[in-house]
Short mmCIF file of C-alpha atoms and ligand atoms in Angstrom, two decimals:
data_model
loop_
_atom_site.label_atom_id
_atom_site.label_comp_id
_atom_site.label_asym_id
_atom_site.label_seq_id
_atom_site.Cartn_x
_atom_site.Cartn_y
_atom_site.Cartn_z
CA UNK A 1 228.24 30.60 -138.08
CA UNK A 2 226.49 33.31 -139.53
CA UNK A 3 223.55 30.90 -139.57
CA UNK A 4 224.29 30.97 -135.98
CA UNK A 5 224.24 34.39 -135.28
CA UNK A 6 221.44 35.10 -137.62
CA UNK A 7 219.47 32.51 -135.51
CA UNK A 8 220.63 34.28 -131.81
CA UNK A 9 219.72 38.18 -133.27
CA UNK A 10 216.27 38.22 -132.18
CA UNK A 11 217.17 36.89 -129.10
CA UNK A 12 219.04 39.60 -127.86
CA UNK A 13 217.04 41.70 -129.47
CA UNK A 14 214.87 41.09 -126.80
CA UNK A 15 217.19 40.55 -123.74
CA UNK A 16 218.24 43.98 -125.17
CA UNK A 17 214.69 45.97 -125.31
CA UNK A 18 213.75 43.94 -122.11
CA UNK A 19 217.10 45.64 -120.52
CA UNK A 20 216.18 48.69 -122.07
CA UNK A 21 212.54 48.86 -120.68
CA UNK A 22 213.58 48.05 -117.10
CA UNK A 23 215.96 50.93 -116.72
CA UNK A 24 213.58 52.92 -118.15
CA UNK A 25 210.82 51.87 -115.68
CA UNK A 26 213.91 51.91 -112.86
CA UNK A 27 214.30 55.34 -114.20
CA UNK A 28 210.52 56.36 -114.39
CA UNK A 29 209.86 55.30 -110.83
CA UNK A 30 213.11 57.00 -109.23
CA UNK A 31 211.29 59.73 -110.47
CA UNK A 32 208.56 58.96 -108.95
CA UNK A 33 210.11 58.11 -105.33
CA UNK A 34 211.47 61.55 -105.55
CA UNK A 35 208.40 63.48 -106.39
CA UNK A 36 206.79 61.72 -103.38
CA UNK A 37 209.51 62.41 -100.91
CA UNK A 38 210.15 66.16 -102.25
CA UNK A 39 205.84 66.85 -101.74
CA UNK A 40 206.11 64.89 -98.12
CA UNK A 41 208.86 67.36 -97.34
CA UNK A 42 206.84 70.17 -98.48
CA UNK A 43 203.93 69.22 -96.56
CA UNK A 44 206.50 68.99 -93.76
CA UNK A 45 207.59 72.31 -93.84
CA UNK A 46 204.38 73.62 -94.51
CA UNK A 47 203.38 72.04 -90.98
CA UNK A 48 205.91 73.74 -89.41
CA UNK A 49 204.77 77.03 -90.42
CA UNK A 50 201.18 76.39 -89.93
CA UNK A 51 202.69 75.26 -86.50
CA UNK A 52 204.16 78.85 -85.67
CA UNK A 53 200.96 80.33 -86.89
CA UNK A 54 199.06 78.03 -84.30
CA UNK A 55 197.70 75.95 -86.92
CA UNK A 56 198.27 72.60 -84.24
CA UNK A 57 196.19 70.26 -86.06
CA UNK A 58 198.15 69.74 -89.40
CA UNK A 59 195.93 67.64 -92.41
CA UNK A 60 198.47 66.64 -94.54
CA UNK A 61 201.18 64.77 -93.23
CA UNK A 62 202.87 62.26 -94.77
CA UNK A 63 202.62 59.81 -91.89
CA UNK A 64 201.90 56.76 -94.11
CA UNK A 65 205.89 56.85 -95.32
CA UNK A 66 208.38 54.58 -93.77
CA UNK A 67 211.11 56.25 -94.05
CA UNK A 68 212.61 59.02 -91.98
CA UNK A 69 210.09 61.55 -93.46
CA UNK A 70 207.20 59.13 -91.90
CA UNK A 71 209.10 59.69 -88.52
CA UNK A 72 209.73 63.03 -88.56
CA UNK A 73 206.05 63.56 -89.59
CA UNK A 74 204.71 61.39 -86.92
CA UNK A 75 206.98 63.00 -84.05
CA UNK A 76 205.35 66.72 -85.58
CA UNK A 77 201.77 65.44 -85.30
CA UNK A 78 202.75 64.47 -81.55
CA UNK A 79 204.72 67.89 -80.79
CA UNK A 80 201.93 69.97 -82.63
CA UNK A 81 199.13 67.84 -80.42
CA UNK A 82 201.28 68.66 -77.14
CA UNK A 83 201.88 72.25 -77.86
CA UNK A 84 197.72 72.57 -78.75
CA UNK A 85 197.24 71.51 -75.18
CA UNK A 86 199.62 73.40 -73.99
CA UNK A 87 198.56 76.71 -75.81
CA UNK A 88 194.79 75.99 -74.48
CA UNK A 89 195.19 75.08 -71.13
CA UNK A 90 197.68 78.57 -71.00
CA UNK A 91 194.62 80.50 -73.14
CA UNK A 92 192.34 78.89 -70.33
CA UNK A 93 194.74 80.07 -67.26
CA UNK A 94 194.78 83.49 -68.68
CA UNK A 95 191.07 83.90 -68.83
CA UNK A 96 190.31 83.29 -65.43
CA UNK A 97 193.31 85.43 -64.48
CA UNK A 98 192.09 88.42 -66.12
CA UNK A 99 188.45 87.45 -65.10
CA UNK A 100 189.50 87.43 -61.58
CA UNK A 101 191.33 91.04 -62.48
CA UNK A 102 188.42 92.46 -63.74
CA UNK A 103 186.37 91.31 -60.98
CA UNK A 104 188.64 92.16 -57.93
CA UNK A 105 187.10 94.96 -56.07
CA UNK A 106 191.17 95.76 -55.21
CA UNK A 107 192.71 97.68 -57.75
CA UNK A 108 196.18 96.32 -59.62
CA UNK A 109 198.14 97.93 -61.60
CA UNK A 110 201.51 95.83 -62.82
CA UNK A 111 204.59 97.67 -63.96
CA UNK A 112 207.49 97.57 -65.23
CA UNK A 113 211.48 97.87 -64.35
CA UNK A 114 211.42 100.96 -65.87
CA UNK A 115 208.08 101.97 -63.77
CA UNK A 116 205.91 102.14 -66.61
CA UNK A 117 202.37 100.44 -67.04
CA UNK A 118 201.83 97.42 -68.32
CA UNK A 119 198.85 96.40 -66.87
CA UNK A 120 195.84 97.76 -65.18
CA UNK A 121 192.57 96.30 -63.79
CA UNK A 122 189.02 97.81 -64.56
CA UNK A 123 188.87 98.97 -60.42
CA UNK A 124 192.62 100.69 -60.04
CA UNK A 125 191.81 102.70 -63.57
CA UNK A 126 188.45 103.41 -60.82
CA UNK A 127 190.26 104.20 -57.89
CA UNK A 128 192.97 106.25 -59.70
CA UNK A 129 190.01 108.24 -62.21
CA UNK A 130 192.08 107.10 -65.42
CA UNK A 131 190.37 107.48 -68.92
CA UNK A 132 191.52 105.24 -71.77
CA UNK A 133 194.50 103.09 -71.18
CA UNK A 134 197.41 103.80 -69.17
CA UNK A 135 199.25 101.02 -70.74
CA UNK A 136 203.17 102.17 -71.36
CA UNK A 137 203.00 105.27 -69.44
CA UNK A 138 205.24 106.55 -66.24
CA UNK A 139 204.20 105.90 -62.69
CA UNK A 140 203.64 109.23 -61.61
CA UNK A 141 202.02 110.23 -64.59
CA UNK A 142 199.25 107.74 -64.09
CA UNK A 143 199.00 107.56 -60.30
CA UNK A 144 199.47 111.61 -60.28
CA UNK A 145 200.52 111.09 -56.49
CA UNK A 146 204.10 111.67 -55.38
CA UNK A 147 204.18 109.82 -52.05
CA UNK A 148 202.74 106.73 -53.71
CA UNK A 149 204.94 107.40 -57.15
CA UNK A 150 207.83 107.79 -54.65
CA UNK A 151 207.23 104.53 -52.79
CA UNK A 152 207.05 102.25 -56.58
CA UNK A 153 210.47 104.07 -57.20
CA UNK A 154 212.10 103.23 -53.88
CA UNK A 155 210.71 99.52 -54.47
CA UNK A 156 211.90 99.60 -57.64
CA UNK A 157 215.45 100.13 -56.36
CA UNK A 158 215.34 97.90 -53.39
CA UNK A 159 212.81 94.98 -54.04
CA UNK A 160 211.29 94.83 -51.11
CA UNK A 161 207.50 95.22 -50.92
CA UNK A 162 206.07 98.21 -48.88
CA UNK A 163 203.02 99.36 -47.85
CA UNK A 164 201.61 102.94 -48.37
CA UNK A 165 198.74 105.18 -47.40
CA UNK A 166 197.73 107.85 -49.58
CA UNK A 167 194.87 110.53 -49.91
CA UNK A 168 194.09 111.34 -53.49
CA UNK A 169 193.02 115.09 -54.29
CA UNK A 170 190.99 113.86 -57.15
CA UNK A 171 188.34 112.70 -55.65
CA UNK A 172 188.79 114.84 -52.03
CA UNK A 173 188.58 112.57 -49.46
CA UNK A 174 189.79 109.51 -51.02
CA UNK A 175 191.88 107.51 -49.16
CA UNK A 176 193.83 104.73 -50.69
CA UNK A 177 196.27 101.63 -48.74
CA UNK A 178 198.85 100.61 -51.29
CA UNK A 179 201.05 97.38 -51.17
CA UNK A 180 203.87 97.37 -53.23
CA UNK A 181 205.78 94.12 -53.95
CA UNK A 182 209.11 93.41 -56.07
CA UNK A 183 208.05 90.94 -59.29
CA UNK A 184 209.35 87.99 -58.62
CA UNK A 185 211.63 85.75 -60.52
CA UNK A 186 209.20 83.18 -61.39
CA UNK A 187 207.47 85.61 -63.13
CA UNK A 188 210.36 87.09 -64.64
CA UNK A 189 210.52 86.70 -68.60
CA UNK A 190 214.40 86.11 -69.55
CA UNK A 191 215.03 89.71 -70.66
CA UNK A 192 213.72 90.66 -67.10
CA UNK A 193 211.20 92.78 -68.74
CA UNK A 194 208.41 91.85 -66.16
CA UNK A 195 210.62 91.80 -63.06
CA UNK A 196 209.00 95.12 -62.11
CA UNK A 197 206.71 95.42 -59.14
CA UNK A 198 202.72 94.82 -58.54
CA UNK A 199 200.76 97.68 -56.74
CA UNK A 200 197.22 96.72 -54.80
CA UNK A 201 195.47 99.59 -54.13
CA UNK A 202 192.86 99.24 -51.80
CA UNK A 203 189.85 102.04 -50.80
CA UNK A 204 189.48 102.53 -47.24
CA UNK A 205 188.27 105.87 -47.74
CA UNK A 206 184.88 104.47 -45.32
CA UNK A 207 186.64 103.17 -42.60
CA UNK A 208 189.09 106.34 -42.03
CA UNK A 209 185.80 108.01 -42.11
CA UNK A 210 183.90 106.21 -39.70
CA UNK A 211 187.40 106.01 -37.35
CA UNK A 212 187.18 110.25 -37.76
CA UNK A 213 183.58 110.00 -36.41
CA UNK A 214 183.97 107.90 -33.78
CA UNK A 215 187.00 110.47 -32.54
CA UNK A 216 184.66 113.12 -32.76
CA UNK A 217 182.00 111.70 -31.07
CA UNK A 218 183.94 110.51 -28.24
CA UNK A 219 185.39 114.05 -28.27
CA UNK A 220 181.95 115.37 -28.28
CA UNK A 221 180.29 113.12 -25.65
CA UNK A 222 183.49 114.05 -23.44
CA UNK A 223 183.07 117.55 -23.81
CA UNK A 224 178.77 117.02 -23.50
CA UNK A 225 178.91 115.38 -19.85
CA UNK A 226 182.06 117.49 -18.91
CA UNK A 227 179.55 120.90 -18.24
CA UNK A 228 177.00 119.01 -16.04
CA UNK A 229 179.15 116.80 -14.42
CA UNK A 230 181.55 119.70 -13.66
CA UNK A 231 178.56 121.61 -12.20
CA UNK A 232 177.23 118.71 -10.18
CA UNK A 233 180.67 118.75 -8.48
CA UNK A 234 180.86 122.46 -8.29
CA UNK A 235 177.54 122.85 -6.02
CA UNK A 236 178.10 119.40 -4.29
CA UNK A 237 181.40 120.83 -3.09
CA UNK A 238 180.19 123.97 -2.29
CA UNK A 239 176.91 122.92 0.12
CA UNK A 240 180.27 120.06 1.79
CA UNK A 241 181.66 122.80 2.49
CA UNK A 242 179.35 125.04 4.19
CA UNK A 243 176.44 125.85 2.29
CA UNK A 244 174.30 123.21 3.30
CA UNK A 245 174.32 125.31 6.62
CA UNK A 246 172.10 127.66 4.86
CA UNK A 247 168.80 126.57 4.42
CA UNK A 248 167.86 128.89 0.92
CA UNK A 249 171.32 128.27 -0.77
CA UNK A 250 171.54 124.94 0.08
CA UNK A 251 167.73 124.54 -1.62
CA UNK A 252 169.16 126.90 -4.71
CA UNK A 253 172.32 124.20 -5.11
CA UNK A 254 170.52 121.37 -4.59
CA UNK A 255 168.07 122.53 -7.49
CA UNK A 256 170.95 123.37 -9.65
CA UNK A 257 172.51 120.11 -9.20
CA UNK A 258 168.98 118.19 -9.86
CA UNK A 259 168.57 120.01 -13.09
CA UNK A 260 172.16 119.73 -14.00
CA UNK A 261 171.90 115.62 -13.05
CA UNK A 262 168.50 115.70 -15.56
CA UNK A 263 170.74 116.75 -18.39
CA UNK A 264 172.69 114.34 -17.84
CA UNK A 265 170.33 111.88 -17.78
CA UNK A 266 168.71 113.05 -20.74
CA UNK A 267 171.89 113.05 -22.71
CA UNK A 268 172.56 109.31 -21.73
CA UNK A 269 168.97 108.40 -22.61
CA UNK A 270 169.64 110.02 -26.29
CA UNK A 271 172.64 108.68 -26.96
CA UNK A 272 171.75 105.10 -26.08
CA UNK A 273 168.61 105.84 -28.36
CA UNK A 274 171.03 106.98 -31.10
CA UNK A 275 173.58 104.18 -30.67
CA UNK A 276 170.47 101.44 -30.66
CA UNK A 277 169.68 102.78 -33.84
CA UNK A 278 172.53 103.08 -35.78
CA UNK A 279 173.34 99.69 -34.93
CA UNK A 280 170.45 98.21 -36.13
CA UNK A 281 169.23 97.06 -32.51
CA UNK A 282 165.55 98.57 -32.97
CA UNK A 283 162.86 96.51 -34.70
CA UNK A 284 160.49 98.35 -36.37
CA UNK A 285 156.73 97.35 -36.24
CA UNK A 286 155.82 98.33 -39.43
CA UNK A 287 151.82 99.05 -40.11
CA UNK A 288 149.38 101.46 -41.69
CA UNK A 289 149.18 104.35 -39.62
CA UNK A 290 146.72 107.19 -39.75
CA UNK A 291 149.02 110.16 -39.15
CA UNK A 292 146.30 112.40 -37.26
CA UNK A 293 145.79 109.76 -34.71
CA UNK A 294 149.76 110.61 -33.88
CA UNK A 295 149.14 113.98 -34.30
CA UNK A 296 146.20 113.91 -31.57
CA UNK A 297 148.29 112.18 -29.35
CA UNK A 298 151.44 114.48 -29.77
CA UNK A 299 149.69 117.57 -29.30
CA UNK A 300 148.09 115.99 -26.31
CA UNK A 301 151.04 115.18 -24.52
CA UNK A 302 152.55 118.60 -25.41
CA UNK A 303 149.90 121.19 -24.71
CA UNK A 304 150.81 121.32 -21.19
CA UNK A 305 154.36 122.17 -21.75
CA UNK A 306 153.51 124.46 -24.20
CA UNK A 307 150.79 126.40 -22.26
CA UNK A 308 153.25 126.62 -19.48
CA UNK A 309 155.63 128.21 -22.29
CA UNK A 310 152.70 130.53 -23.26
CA UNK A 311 152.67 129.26 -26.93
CA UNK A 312 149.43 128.30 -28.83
CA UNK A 313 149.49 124.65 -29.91
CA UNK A 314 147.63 123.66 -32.84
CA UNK A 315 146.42 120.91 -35.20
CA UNK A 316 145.44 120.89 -38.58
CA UNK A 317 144.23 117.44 -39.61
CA UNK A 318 142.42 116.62 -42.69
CA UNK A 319 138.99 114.63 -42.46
CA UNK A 320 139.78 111.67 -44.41
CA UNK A 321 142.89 109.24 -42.93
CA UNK A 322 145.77 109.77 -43.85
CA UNK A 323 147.56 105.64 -43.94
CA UNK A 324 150.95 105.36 -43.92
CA UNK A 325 153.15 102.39 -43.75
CA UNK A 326 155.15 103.35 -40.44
CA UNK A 327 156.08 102.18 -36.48
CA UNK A 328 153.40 103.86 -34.73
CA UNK A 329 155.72 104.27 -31.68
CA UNK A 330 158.72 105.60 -33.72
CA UNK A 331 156.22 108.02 -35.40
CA UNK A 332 155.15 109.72 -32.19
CA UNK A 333 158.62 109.69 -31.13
CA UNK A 334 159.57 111.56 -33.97
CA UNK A 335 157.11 114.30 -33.80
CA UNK A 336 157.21 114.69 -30.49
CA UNK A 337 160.76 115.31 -30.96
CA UNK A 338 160.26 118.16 -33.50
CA UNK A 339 157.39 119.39 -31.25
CA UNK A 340 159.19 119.51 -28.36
CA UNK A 341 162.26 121.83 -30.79
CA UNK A 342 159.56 123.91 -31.80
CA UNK A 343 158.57 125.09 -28.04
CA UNK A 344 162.08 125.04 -27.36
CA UNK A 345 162.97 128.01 -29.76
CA UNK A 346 160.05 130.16 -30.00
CA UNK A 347 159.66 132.81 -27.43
CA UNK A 348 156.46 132.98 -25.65
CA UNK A 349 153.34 134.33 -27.29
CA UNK A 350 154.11 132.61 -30.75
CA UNK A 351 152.66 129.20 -31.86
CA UNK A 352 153.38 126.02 -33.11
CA UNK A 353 151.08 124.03 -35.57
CA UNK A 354 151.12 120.53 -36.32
CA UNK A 355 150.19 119.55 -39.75
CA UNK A 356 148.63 116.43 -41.44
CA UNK A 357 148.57 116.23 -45.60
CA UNK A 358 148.30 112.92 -47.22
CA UNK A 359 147.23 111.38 -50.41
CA UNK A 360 150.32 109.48 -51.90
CA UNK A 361 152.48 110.99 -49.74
CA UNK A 362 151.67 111.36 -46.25
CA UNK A 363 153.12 113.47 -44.51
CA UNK A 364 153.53 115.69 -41.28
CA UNK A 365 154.88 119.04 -41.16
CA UNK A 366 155.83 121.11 -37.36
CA UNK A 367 156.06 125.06 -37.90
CA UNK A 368 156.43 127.27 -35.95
CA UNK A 369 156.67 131.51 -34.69
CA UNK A 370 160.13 130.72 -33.31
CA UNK A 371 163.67 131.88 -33.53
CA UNK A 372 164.48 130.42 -36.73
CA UNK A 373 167.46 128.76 -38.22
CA UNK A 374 170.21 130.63 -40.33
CA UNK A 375 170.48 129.44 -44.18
CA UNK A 376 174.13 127.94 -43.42
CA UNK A 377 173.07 125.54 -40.21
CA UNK A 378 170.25 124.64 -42.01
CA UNK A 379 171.12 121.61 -43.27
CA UNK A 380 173.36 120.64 -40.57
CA UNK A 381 170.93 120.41 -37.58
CA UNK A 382 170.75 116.86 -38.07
CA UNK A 383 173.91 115.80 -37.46
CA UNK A 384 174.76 114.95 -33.85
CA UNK A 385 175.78 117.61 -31.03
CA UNK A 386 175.40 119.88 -33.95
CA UNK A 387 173.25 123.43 -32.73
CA UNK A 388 172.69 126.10 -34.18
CA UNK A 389 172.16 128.50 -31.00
CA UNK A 390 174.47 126.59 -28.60
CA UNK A 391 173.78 128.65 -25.73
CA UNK A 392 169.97 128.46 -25.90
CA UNK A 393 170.29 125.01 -26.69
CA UNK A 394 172.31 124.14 -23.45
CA UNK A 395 170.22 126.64 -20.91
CA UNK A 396 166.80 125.28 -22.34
CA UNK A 397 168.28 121.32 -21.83
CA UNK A 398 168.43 120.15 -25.10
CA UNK A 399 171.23 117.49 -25.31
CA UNK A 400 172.15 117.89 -29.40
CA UNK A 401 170.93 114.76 -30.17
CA UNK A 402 166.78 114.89 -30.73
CA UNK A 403 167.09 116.06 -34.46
CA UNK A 404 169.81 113.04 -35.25
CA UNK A 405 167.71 110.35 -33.59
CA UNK A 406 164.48 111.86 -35.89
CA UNK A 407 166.59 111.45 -38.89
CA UNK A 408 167.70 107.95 -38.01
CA UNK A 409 164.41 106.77 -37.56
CA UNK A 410 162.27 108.62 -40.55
CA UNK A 411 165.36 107.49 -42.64
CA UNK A 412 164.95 103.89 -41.23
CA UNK A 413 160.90 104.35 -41.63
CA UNK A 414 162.38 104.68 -45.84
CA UNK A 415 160.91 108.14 -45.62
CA UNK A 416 162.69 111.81 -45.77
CA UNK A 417 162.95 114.14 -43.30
CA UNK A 418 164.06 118.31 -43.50
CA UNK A 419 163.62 121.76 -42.43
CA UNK A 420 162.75 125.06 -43.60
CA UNK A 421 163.31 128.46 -42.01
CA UNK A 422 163.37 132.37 -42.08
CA UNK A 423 165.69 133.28 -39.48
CA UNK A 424 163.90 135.68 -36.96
CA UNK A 425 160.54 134.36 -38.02
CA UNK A 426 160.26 130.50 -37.57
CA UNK A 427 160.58 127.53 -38.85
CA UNK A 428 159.06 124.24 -40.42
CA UNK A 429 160.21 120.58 -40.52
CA UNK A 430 159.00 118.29 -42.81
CA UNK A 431 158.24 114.52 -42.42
CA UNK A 432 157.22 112.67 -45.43
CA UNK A 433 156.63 108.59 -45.14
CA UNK A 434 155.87 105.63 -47.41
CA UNK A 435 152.35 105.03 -47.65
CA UNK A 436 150.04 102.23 -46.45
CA UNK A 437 149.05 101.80 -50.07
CA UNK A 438 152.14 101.97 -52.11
CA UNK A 439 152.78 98.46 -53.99
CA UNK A 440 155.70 96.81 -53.09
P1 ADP B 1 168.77 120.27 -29.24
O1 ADP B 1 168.69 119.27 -28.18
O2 ADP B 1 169.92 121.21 -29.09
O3 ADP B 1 167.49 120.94 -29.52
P2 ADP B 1 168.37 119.02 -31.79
O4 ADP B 1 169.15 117.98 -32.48
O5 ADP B 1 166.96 118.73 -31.47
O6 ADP B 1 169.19 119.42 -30.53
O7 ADP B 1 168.42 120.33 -32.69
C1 ADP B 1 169.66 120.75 -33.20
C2 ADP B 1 169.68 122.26 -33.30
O8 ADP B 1 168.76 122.68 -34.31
C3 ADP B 1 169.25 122.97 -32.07
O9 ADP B 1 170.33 123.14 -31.18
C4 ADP B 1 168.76 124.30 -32.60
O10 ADP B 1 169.82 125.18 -32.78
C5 ADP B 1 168.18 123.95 -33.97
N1 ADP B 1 166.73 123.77 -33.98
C6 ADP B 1 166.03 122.63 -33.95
N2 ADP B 1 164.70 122.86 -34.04
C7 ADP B 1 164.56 124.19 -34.13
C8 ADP B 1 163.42 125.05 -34.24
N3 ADP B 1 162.18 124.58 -34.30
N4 ADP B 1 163.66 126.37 -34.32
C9 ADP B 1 164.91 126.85 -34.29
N5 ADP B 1 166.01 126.09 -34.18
C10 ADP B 1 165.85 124.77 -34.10
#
């Protein structure tokens, strides 16, 4: 027996140490498993983080695992894909929105509930003359208008969108159509911090401008053709009724009416001059002009008026050419114009000179002995209807217009045109045009 036994001891020696080795390697590679799945669940949670930090490409995933780590990791590579293309085609969306912002000629300005600003485009922080940010500041404290700060309050409490008209102090003159609309839900972030309201603000400080104008020229052109028309009916009247009976008077009216139906004619003439040009309806012939072949001309045409006038009419022309780039037509229009002022206004005896200077700048000058202009109407003679010396002006025929149609044409001509004066002693206007040799 013991034989026996001694013959089975190595045996299970064995069986034993085999045993004994397996649960050991059992052991060593439980171990192992566990190492593995405890660094794939590290490398899943750092993926998540990454993944809030918009890290949504994440390297080390243990997607080669079977088991439910494998899965999870493969469903986080999908969701961190998804939310990439989400995140850039939202990055993308926002870029052309604020592109479009900055590059809206409208300003926008975006509060919120509470009326402060949240958001403001390069041409509202324009329009409203804000430096540096206005981000998180009140309405009225950025807009520093009450009717407009007003209006965002009132749309603020109702939520429905209105439309304002403001004029700013700062700049003078500014004049500003605001549309103010409610946020809208859509748009609303769950707190309701964005449900505030939008304001467009748009500058129509030209066309209230040009709508004033046209007001006062109709009211000026009214009041122009009312005196001659009224006298034309005054005289016409008058000889109906019995004058015409007497030979002298009737001759007197009928001269009175003539003249006063010249004015008239000679108002209508200027202002469809004046209307032709500012709308663009007049081609110019542009070419290189010698200025004292205009001057001849003008002083031609004008020496008879003026000798009837008893002024002395005189030229002073260089000997060289003087070229400039100019309408030849327009040019003699022009002087003639200023010629024509200058005989007006200076009392008989004086004398009116027209001048020629050239070089680089060519350029014609009128002076005269006359009347002169006061400092303050100085610059204001070229606007339309505008006269210093309305009276004169009126008995002598002029219609208000001649000095506006000279500016709109030297001004169209790309040169400069302007006046100097010493009341009681005379005056001098000044022509200066681009010359026939300047580069383009
Ligand atoms: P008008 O037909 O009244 O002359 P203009 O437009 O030609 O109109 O001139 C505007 C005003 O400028 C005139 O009414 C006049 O008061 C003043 N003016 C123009 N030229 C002269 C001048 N040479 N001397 C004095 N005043 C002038």
């Amino acid at each position: 027996m013991a034989a026996e036994l001694g013959y089975l001891w190595p045996w299970s020696l064995a069986l034993i140490s085999a045993l004994a080795l397996a649960m050991v390697a059992l052991a060593l590679l439980a171990r192992h498993r566990g190492l593995a799945r405890a660094r794939a669940l590290r490398a899943l949670e750092q993926a998540v983080r990454g993944l809030a930090e918009g890290e949504y490409a994440p390297r080390w995933l243990p997607l080669t695992r079977r088991d439910q780590v494998g899965k999870v990791a493969a469903a986080l590579q999908e969701t961190a894909a998804e939310l990439g293309r989400q995140t850039t085609s939202l990055a993308a969306e926002k870029g052309r929105l604020a592109l479009v912002l900055a590059n809206m000629t409208s300003g926008v300005l975006f509060l919120d509930r509470r009326g402060r600003v949240v958001l403001t485009n390069r041409a509202a922080r324009r329009l409203l003359e804000l430096q540096g940010s206005p981000g998180g500041r009140h309405h009225l404290e950025v807009t520093r208008n009450v009717e407009l700060s007003e209006a965002i309050d009132r749309v603020l409490q109702s939520g429905r969108p209105e439309e304002v008209e403001i004029e700013m102090i700062h700049p003078p003159g500014r004049v500003l159509q605001c549309h103010l609309a409610p946020g809208v839900e859509e748009t609303t972030r769950p707190d309701g911090e964005d449900a505030g309201l939008v304001v467009v603000l748009h500058d129509i400080s030209e066309l209230r401008r040009l709508a004033r104008v046209r007001a006062e020229l109709v009211a000026s052109v009214s009041h122009e053709l009312k005196t001659p028309v009224t006298a034309i009916k005054g005289f016409a009247e008058t000889l109906l009724e019995g004058s015409l009976e007497d030979p002298a008077r009737a001759r007197e009216f009928v001269g009175i009416i003539d003249r006063e139906a010249g004015r008239l004619a000679h108002l209508i003439r200027d202002l469809l001059e004046l209307s032709k040009l500012e709308s663009g309806q007049i081609e110019l012939k542009l070419q290189s002009v010698d200025l004292r072949q205009v001057a001849r001309a003008v002083a031609q045409k004008s020496r008879p008026p003026a000798e009837r006038a008893g002024l002395r009419l005189l030229e002073e022309l260089p000997p060289e050419p003087v070229l400039a780039l100019a309408d030849q037509e327009r040019v003699e229009q022009v002087l003639h114009n200023l010629v024509e002022n200058s005989l007006r206004y200076t009392p008989s005896g004086g004398q009116v000179v027209i001048r020629v200077s050239g070089g680089e700048a060519p350029l014609l000058a009128v002076s005269d002995t006359g009347i002169g202009i006061a400092r303050e109407d100085l610059s204001r003679v070229f606007e339309r209807f505008y006269r210093a010396d309305r009276a004169r002006s009126r008995k002598l025929g002029g219609s208000g217009l001649g000095l506006a149609i000279v500016k709109h044409i030297v001004e169209a001509l790309g040169g400069k045109v302007w006046a100097e004066s010493e009341p009681g002693h005379g005056s001098t206007f000044y022509v200066k045009l681009p010359s026939a040799f300047t580069k383009t």
